[in-house]
CSV table of C-alpha atoms in Angstrom, one decimal:
chain,number,residue,atom,x,y,z
Z,1,MET,CA,4.4,9.1,-10.7
Z,2,ARG,CA,6.4,10.6,-7.8
Z,3,VAL,CA,6.8,8.2,-4.9
Z,4,GLU,CA,5.7,10.9,-2.4
Z,5,ARG,CA,2.3,10.9,-4.1
Z,6,LEU,CA,2.1,7.1,-4.0
Z,7,VAL,CA,3.0,7.1,-0.3
Z,8,SER,CA,0.2,9.7,0.3
Z,9,MET,CA,-2.3,7.6,-1.6
Z,10,ALA,CA,-1.3,4.4,0.2
Z,11,ASN,CA,-1.6,6.2,3.5
Z,12,ASP,CA,-5.1,7.4,2.6
Z,13,ILE,CA,-6.1,3.9,1.8
Z,14,GLY,CA,-4.5,2.7,5.0
Z,15,ALA,CA,-6.4,5.3,7.0
Z,16,PHE,CA,-9.7,4.1,5.5
Z,17,PHE,CA,-9.0,0.5,6.5
Z,18,ASP,CA,-7.5,1.4,9.9
Z,19,ALA,CA,-11.1,1.4,11.3
Z,20,GLU,CA,-11.0,-2.4,10.9
Z,21,PRO,CA,-10.4,-3.8,14.4
Z,22,ASP,CA,-8.4,-6.8,13.0
Z,23,LYS,CA,-5.2,-5.1,11.9
Z,24,ALA,CA,-4.2,-8.2,9.9
Z,25,GLU,CA,-7.5,-7.9,8.0
Z,26,ALA,CA,-6.8,-4.2,7.5
Z,27,ALA,CA,-3.4,-5.0,6.0
Z,28,ARG,CA,-5.0,-7.6,3.6
Z,29,SER,CA,-7.6,-5.1,2.6
Z,30,VAL,CA,-4.9,-2.5,1.8
Z,31,ALA,CA,-3.0,-5.0,-0.3
Z,32,ASN,CA,-6.1,-6.2,-2.1
Z,33,HIS,CA,-7.0,-2.6,-2.9
Z,34,LEU,CA,-3.6,-1.9,-4.3
Z,35,LYS,CA,-3.8,-5.1,-6.4
Z,36,ARG,CA,-7.2,-4.3,-7.7
Z,37,PHE,CA,-7.0,-0.6,-8.4
Z,38,TRP,CA,-3.4,0.4,-8.9
Z,39,ASP,CA,-1.5,0.2,-12.1
Z,40,PRO,CA,1.3,-2.5,-12.0
Z,41,ARG,CA,3.9,0.3,-12.4
Z,42,MET,CA,2.5,2.0,-9.3
Z,43,ARG,CA,2.6,-1.2,-7.3
Z,44,LYS,CA,6.1,-1.9,-8.4
Z,45,GLU,CA,7.2,1.6,-7.4
Z,46,ILE,CA,5.6,1.5,-3.9
Z,47,VAL,CA,7.0,-2.0,-3.3
Z,48,ALA,CA,10.5,-0.7,-4.2
Z,49,HIS,CA,10.0,2.2,-1.9
Z,50,TYR,CA,8.9,-0.1,0.9
Z,51,GLU,CA,12.0,-2.4,0.3
Z,52,SER,CA,14.3,0.7,0.5
Z,53,GLY,CA,12.9,1.6,4.0
Z,54,GLY,CA,9.4,2.8,3.2
Z,55,GLU,CA,9.9,6.3,4.6
Z,56,GLY,CA,6.5,8.0,5.2
Z,57,LEU,CA,4.4,4.9,5.0
Z,58,ASP,CA,2.0,4.7,8.0
Z,59,GLU,CA,0.4,1.6,9.4
Z,60,PRO,CA,-1.5,-0.3,8.0
Z,61,ALA,CA,-0.3,1.0,4.6
Z,62,ARG,CA,3.1,-0.3,5.4
Z,63,SER,CA,1.7,-3.7,6.4
Z,64,GLY,CA,-0.4,-3.8,3.2
Z,65,VAL,CA,2.6,-3.0,1.0
Z,66,GLN,CA,4.6,-5.6,2.9
Z,67,LEU,CA,2.0,-8.2,2.1
Z,68,LEU,CA,2.0,-7.0,-1.5
Z,69,ALA,CA,5.8,-7.3,-1.6
Z,70,GLY,CA,5.7,-10.8,-0.1
Z,71,ALA,CA,3.0,-12.1,-2.4
Z,72,GLY,CA,5.4,-12.4,-5.3
Z,73,GLY,CA,5.7,-8.7,-5.9
Z,74,PRO,CA,3.6,-6.2,-7.7
């Protein structure tokens, strides 16, 4: 899958959870969503994109992917 599409999807998920007043909880929710519903190959690709600078990732999508990357990877 093209990384631009993954970034767009992650940003959509992040926008949904951005309504959460606790931004740390929003980031955890994004990470949990990615763990539960994304294929491991998709998670691996978005983490690699994040680790190379994460161009295009909005907050809290960026924070969620950061947690995913720090939790032992995709």
